[in-house]
mmCIF file of C-alpha atoms in Angstrom:
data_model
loop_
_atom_site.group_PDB
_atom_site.id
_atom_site.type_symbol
_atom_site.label_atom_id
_atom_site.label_comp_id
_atom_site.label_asym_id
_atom_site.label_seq_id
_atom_site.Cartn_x
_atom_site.Cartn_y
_atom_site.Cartn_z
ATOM 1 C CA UNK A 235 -3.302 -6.649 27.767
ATOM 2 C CA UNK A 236 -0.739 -8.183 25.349
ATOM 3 C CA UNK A 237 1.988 -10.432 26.805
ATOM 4 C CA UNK A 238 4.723 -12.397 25.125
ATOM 5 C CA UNK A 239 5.558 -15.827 26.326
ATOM 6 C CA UNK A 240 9.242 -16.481 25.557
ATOM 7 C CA UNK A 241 9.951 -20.168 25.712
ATOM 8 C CA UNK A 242 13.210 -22.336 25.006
ATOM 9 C CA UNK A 243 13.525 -23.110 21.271
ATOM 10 C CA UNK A 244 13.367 -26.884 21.275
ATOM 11 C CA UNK A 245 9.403 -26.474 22.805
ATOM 12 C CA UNK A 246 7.488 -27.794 19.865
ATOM 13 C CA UNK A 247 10.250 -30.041 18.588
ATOM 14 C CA UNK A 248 11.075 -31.718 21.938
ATOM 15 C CA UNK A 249 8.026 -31.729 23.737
ATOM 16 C CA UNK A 250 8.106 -32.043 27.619
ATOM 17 C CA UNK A 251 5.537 -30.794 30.227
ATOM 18 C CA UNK A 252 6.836 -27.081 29.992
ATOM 19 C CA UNK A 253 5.126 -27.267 26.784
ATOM 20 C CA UNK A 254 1.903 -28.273 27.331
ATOM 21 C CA UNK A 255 2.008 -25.521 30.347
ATOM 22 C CA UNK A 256 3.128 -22.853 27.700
ATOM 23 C CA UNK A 257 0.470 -23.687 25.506
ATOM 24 C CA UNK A 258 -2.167 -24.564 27.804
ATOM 25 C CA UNK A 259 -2.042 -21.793 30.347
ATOM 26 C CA UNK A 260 -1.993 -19.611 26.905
ATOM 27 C CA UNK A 261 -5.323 -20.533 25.190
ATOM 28 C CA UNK A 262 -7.059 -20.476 28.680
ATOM 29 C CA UNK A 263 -5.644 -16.653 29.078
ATOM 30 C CA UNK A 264 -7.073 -15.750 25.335
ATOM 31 C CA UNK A 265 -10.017 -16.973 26.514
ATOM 32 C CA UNK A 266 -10.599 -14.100 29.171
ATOM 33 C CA UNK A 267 -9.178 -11.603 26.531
ATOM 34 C CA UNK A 268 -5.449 -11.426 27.616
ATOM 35 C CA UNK A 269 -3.430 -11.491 24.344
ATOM 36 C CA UNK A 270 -0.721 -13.750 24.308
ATOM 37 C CA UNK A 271 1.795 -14.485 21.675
ATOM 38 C CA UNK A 272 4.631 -17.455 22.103
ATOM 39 C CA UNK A 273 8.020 -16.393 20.902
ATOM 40 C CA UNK A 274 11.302 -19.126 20.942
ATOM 41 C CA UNK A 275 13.739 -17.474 22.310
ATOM 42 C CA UNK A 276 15.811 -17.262 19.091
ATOM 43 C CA UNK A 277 13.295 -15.076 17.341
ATOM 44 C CA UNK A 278 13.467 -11.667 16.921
ATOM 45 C CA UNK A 279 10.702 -9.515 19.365
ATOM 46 C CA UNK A 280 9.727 -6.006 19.394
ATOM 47 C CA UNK A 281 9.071 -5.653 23.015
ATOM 48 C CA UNK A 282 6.950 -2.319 22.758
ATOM 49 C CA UNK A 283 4.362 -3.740 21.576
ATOM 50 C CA UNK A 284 3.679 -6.096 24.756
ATOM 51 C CA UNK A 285 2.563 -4.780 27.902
ATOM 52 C CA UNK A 286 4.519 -7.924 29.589
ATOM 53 C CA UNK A 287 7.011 -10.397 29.420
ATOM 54 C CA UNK A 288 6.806 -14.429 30.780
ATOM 55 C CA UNK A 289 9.269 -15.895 30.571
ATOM 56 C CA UNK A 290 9.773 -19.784 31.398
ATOM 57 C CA UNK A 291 12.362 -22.320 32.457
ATOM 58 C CA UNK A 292 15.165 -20.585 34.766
ATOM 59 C CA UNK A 293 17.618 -23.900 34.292
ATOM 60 C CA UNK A 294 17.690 -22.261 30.883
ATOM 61 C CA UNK A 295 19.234 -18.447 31.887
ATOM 62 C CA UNK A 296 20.567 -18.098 28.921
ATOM 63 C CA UNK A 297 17.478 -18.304 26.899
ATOM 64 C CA UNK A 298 16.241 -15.120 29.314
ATOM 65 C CA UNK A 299 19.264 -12.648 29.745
ATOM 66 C CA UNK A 300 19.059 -12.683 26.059
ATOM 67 C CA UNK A 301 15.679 -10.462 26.282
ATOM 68 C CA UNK A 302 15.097 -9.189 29.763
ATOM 69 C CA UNK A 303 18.899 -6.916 29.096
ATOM 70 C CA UNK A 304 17.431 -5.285 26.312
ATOM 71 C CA UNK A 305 14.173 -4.381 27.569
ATOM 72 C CA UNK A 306 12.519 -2.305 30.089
ATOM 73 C CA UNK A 307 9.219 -3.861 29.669
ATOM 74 C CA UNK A 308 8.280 -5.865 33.101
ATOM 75 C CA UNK A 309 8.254 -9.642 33.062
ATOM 76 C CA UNK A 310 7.827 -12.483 34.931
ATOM 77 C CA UNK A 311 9.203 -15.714 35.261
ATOM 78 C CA UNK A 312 8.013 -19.262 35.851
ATOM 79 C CA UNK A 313 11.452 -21.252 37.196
ATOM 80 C CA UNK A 314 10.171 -24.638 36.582
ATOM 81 C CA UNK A 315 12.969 -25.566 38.507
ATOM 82 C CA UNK A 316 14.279 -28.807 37.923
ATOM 83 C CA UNK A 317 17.169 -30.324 39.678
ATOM 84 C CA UNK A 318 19.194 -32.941 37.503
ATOM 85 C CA UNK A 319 22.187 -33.050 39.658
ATOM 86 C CA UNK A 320 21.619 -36.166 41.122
ATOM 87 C CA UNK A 321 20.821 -38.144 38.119
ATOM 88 C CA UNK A 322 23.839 -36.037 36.670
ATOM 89 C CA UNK A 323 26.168 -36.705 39.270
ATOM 90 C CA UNK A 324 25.518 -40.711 40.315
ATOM 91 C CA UNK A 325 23.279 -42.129 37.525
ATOM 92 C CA UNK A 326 25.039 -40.578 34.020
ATOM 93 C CA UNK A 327 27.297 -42.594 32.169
ATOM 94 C CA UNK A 328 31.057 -42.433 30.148
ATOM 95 C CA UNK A 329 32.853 -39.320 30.187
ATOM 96 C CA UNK A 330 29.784 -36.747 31.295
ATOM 97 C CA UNK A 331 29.155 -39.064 34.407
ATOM 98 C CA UNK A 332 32.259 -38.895 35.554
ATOM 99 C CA UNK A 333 32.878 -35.327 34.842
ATOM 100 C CA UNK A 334 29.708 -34.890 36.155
ATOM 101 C CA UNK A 335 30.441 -36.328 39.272
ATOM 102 C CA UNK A 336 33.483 -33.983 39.833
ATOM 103 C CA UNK A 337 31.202 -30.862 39.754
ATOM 104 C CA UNK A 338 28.366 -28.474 41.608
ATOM 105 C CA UNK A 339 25.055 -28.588 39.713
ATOM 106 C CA UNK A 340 25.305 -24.996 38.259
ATOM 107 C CA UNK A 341 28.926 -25.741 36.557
ATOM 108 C CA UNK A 342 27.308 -29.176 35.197
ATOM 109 C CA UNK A 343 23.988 -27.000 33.883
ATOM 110 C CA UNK A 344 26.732 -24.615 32.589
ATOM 111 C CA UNK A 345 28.752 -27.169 30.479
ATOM 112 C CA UNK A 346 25.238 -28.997 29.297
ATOM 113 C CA UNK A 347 24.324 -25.152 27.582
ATOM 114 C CA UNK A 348 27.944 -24.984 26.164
ATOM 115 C CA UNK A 349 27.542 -28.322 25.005
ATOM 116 C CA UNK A 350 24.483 -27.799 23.217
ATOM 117 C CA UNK A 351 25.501 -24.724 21.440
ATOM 118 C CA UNK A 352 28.680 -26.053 20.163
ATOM 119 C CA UNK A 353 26.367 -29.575 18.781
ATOM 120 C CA UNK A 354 23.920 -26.823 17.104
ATOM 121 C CA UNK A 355 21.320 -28.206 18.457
ATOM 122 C CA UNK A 356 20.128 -24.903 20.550
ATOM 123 C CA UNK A 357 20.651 -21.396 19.219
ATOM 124 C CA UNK A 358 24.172 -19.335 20.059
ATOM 125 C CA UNK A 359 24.587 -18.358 23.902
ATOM 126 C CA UNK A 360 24.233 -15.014 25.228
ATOM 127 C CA UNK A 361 27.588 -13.571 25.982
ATOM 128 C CA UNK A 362 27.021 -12.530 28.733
ATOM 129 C CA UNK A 363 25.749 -15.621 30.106
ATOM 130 C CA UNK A 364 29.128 -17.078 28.548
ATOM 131 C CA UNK A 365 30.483 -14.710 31.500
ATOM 132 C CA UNK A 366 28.593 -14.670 34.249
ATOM 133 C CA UNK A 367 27.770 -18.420 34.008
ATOM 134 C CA UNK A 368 25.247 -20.387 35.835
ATOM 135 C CA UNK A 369 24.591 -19.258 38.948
ATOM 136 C CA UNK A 370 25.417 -15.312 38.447
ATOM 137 C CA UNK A 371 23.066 -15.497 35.397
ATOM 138 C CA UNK A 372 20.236 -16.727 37.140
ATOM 139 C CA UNK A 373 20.806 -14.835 40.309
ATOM 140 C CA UNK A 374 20.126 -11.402 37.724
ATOM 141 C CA UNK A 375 17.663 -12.546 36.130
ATOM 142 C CA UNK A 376 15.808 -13.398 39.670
ATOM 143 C CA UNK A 377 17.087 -9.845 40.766
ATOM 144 C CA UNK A 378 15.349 -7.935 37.926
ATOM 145 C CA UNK A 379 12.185 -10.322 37.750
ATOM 146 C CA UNK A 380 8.976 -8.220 38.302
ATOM 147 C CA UNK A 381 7.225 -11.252 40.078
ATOM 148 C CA UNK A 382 7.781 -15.167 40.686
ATOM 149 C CA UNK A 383 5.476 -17.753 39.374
ATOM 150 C CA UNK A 384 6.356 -20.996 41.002
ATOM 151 C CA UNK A 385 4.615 -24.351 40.760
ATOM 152 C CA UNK A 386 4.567 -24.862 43.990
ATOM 153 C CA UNK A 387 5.297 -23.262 47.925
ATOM 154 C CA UNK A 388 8.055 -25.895 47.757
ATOM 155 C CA UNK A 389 9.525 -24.905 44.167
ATOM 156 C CA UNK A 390 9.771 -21.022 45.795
ATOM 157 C CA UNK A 391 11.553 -22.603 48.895
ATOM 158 C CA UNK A 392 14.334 -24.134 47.139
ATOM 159 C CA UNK A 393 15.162 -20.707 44.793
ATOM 160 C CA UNK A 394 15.185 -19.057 48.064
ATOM 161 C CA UNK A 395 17.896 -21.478 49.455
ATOM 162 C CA UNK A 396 19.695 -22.152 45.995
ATOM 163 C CA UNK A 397 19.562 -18.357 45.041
ATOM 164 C CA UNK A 398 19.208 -16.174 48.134
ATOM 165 C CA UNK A 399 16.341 -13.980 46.689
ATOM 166 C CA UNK A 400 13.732 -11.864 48.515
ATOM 167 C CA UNK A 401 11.436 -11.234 45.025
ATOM 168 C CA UNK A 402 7.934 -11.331 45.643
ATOM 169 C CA UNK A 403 5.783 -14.495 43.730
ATOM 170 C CA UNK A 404 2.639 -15.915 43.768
ATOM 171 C CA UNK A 405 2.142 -19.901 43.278
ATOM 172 C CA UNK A 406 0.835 -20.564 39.836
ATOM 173 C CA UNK A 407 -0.095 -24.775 40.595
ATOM 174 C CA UNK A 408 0.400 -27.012 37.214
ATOM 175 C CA UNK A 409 -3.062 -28.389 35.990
ATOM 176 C CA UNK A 410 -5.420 -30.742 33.844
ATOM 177 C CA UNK A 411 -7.512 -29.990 30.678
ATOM 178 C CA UNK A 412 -11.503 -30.522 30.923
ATOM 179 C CA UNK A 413 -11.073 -33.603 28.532
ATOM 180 C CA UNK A 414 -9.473 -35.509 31.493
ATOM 181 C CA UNK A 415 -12.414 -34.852 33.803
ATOM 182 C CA UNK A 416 -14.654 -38.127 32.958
ATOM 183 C CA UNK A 417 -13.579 -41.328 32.710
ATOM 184 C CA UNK A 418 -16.105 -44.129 32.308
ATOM 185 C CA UNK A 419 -16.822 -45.900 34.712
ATOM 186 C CA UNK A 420 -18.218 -48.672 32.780
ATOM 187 C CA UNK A 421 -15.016 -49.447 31.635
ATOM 188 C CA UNK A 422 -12.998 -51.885 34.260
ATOM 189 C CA UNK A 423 -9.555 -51.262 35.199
ATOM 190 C CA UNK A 424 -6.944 -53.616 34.721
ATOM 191 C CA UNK A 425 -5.084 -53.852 38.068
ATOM 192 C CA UNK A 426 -1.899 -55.608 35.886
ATOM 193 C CA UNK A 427 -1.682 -52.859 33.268
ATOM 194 C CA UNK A 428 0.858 -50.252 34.524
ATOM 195 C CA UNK A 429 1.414 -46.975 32.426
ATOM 196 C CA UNK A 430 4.573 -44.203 32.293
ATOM 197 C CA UNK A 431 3.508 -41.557 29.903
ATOM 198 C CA UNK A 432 6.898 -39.280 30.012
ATOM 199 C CA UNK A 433 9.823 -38.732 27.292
ATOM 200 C CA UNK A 434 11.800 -41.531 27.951
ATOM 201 C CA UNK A 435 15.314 -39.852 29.075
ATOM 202 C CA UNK A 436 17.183 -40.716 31.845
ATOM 203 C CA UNK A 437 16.075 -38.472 34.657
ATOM 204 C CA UNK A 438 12.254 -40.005 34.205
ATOM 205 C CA UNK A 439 14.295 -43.383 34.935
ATOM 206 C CA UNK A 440 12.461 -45.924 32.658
ATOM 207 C CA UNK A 441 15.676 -48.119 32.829
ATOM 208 C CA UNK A 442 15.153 -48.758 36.645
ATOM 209 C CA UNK A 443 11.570 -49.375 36.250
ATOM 210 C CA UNK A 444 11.995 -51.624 33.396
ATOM 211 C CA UNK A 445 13.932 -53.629 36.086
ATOM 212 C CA UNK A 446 11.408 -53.318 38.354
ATOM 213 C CA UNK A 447 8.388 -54.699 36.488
ATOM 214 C CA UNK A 448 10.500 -57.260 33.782
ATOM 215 C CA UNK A 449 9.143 -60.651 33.368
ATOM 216 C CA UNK A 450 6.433 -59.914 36.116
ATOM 217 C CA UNK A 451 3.194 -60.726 35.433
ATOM 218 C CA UNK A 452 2.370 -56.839 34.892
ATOM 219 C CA UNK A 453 2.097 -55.136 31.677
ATOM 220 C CA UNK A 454 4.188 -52.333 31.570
ATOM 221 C CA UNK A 455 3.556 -49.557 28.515
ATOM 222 C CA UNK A 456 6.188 -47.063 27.799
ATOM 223 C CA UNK A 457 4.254 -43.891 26.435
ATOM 224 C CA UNK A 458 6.760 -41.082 25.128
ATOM 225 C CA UNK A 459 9.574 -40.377 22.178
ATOM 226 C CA UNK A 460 13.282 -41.155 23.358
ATOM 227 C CA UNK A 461 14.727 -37.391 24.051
ATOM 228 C CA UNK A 462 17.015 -36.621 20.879
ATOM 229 C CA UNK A 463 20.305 -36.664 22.992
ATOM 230 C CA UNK A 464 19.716 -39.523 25.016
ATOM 231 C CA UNK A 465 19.308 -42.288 22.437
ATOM 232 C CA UNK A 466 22.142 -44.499 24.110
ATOM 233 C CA UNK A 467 19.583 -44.752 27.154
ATOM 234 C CA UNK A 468 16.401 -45.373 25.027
ATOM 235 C CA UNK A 469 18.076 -48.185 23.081
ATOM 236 C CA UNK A 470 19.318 -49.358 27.082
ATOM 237 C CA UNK A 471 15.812 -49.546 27.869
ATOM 238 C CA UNK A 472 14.891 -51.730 24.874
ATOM 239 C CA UNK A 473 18.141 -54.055 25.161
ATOM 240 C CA UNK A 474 17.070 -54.929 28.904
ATOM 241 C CA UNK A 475 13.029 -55.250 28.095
ATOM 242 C CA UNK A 476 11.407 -58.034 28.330
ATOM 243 C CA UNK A 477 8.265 -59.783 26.328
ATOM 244 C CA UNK A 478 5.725 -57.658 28.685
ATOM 245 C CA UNK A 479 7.379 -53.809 28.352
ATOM 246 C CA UNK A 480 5.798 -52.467 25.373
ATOM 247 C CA UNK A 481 7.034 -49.265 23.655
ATOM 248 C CA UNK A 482 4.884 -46.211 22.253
ATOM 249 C CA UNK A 483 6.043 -43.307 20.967
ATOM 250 C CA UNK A 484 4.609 -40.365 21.873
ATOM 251 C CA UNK A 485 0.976 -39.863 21.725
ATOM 252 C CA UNK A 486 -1.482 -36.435 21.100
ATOM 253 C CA UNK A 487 -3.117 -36.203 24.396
ATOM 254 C CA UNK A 488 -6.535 -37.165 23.085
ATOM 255 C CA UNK A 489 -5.066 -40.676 22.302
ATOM 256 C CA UNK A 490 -3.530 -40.865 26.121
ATOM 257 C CA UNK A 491 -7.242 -41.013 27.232
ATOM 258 C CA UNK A 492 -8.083 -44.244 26.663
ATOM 259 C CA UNK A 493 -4.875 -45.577 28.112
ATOM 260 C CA UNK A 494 -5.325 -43.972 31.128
ATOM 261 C CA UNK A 495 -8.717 -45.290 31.134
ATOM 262 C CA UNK A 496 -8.100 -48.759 31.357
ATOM 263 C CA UNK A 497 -4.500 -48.726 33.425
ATOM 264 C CA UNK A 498 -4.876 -49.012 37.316
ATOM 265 C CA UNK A 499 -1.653 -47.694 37.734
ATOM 266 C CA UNK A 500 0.548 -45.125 36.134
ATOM 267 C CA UNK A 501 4.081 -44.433 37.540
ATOM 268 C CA UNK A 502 6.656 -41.892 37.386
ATOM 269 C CA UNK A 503 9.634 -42.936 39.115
ATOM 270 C CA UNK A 504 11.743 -39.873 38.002
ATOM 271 C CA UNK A 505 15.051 -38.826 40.025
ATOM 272 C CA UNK A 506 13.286 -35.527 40.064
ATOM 273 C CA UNK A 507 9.396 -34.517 39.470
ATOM 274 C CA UNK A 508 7.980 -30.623 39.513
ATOM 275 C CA UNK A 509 4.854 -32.445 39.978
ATOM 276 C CA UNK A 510 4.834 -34.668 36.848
ATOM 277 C CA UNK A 511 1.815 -33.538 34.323
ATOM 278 C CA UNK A 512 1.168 -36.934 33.640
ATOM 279 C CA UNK A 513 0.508 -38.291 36.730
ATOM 280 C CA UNK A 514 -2.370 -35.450 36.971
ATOM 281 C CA UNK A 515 -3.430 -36.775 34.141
ATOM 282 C CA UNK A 516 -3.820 -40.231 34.932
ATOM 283 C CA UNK A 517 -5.064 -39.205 38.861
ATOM 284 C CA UNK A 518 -8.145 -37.097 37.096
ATOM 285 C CA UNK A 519 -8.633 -40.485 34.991
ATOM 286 C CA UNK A 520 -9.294 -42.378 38.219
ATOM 287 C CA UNK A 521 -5.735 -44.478 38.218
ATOM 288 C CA UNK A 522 -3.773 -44.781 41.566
ATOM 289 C CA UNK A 523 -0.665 -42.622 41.147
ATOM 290 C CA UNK A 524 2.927 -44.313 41.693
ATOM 291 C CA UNK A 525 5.627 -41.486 42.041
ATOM 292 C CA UNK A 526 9.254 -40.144 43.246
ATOM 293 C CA UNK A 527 9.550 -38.728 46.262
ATOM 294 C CA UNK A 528 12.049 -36.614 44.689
ATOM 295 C CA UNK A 529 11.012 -33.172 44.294
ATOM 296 C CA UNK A 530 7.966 -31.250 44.829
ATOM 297 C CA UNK A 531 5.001 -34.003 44.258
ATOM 298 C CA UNK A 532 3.953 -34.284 47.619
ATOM 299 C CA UNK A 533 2.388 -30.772 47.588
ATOM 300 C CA UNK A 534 0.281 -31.738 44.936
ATOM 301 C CA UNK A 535 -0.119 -35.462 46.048
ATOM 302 C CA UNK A 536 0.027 -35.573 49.454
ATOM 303 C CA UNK A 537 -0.930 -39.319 51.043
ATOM 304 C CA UNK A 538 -2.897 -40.074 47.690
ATOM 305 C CA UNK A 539 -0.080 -41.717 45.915
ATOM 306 C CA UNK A 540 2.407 -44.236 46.539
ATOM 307 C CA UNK A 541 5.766 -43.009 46.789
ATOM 308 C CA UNK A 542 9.268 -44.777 45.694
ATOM 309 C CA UNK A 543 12.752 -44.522 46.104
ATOM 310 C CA UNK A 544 14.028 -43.952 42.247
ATOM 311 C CA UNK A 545 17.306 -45.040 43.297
ATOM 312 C CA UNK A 546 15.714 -48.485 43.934
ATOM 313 C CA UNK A 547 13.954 -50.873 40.978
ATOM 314 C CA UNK A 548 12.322 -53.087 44.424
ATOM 315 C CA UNK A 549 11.053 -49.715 46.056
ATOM 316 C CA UNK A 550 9.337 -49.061 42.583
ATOM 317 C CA UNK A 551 7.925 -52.500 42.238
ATOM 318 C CA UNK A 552 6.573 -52.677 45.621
ATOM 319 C CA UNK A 553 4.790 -49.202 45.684
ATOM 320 C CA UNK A 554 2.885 -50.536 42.502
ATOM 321 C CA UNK A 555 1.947 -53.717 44.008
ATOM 322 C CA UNK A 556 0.335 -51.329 46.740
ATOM 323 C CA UNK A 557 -1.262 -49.203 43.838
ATOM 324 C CA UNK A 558 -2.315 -52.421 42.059
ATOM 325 C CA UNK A 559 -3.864 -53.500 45.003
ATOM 326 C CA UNK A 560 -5.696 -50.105 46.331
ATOM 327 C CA UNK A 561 -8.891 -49.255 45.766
ATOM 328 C CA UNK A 562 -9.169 -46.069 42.782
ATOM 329 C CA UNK A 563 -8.729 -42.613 45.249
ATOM 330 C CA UNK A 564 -11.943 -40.715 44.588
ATOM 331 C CA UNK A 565 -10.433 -37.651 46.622
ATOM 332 C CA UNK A 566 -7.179 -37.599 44.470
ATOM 333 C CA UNK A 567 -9.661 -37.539 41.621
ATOM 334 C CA UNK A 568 -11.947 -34.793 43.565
ATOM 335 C CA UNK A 569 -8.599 -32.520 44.501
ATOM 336 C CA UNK A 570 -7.288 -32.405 41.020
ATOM 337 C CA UNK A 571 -10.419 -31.507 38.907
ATOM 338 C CA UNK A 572 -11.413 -28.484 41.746
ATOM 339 C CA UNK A 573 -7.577 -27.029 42.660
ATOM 340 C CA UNK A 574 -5.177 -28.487 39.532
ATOM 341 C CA UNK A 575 -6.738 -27.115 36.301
ATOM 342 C CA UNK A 576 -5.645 -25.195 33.249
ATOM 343 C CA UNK A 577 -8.641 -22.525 34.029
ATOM 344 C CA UNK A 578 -7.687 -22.285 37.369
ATOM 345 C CA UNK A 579 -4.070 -21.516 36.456
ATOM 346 C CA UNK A 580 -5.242 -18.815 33.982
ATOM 347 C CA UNK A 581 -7.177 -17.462 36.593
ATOM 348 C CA UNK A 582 -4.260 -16.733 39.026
ATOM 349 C CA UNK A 583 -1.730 -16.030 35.969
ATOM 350 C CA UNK A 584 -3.644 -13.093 35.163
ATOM 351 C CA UNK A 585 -4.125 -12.176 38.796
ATOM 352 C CA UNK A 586 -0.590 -12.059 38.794
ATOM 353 C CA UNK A 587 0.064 -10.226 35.628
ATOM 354 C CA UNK A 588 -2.531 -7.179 36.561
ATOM 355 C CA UNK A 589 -0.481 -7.035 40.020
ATOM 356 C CA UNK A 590 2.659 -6.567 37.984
ATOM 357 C CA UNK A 591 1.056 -3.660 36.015
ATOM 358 C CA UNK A 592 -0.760 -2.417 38.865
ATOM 359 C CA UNK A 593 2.533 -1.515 40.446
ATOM 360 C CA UNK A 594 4.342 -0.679 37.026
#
């Protein structure tokens, strides 16, 4: 079996969790022979030579109607569906906010894609997206898709309500990588040393939990490159900091170990979460998980984190003064190594891809 992953292409360059799922849930499938090759969505493919299509990231439809209108190949999609309208609509600021604030979520996604093609920063939009627009885009693309791959029960819930579709899926969960499955217990954890491994941007909402934890007695480390168009928040986060926020840019994950080794805590506090790679990460590592309740994270999570209101800097600092506090889950730990791994996700991908051909 050959397939072709085609991803957006800003994936290597601007590295977010889609990413490490692209690449992750790819060398586990070359492992049980499945051929894979990852194509941006700006280069040229033959699709005759693959036997499949997956496709990623239905914010971006674009990026898909490009391909899946000139083919007859079968493919798949995984939505990662990610809802920045509230962020977009209450939290943006200058002329986007309020713009922003003035329009539905798929208009907004709409004039972001516009946007981007007109800075050069993503490759030329399909016309007929240009047409169709948002909503109508994804709503073919959904029609035409061979088979669903959502994160999560509650990711396929919401593109039924958002989208009206009836296509069939199976629940592909996010996951871990074996070198995240022993931390040392030797080494003590620091109940006042508080991680957030994420691309600082403002949907992951550093800037309220900078305002949370400043000039506490915690010891807050920023782990992640400012995203490229969001500078003017990055440098917002450093203007308010204070002498116990430390910066790091982005790290290889093989340096993230020993961070999540030592921190008690690590906290997401995003306005919206898929389930937030990182905080599987850190929960496999044995620290107590702080995270939105925005989003899908409590089917992944359930009562083994601390939940927060992202809206509200004291609703983040008190659910990590809970997590500071707690004792280290061991069944957090015990759920993510058995259910959330890479392998495992292989495992049902290509359950999912021999359905596909099964019925092709």
């Amino acid at each position: 079996m050959k397939v072709a992953f085609i991803v957006r292409s800003t994936l290597f360059t601007v590295k977010g969790g889609d990413t490490f799922q692209v690449i992750q849930t790819a060398g586990c499938l070359k492992q049980f022979g499945t051929l894979v090759d990852i194509k941006l969505t700006h280069e040229p493919i033959d699709y005759n030579q693959y036997n499949l299509l997956h496709f990623f990231n239905i914010t971006r439809p674009s990026d898909i109607l490009h391909h899946s209108i000139r083919t007859s190949v079968p493919y798949v999609v995984s939505p990662v569906l990610i809802d920045y309208s509230n962020y977009d609509k209450h939290y943006r600021q200058g002329l986007a906010g309020m713009l922003f604030r003035l329009l539905p979520a798929g208009a907004i996604e709409y004039l972001k894609a516009v946007a981007r093609w007109i800075k050069g920063t993503e490759p030329a939009l399909s016309a007929i997206y240009l047409w169709k627009g948002q909503q109508r885009s994804i709503e073919k693309i959904l029609k035409k898709c061979t088979l669903l791959l959502p994160n999560s029960s509650l990711e396929q819930q919401q593109l039924v309500q958002l989208y009206n579709i009836s296509a069939n899926y199976a629940i592909i969960p996010n996951g871990v990588g074996d070198n995240f499955f022993t931390p040392n217990s030797r080494i003590a954890k620091d109940p006042l040393l508080v991680l957030c491994v994420a691309r600082i941007e403002g949907i992951k909402n550093q800037l309220n939990l900078i305002k949370a934890l400043n000039h506490t007695p915690y010891k807050l480390v920023l782990i992640g490159a400012p995203a490229p168009n969001q500078l003017s928040y990055y440098q917002a986060c450093r203007a308010i900091a204070g002498p116990n926020i430390t910066f790091i840019d982005h790290l290889p994950q093989e340096e993230l170990i020993p961070w999540y080794q030592q921190a008690k805590v690590h906290v997401l506090p995003s306005w919206f979460e898929t389930c937030g790679l990182a905080s599987l990460e850190a929960g496999a590592m044995g620290c107590n998980l702080v995270i939105t309740e925005k989003g899908y994270t409590r089917e992944y999570f359930e009562d083994y984190a601390f939940y927060c209101d992202p809206a509200s800097p004291e609703s983040i600092r008190q659910a990590i003064e809970k997590a500071a506090r707690a004792p280290v889950s061991g069944q957090l730990r015990h759920k993510i190594i058995h259910h959330y791994t890479w392998q495992k996700a292989a495992e049902k991908t290509l359950a999912a891809y021999k359905q596909v051909l099964q019925k092709a």
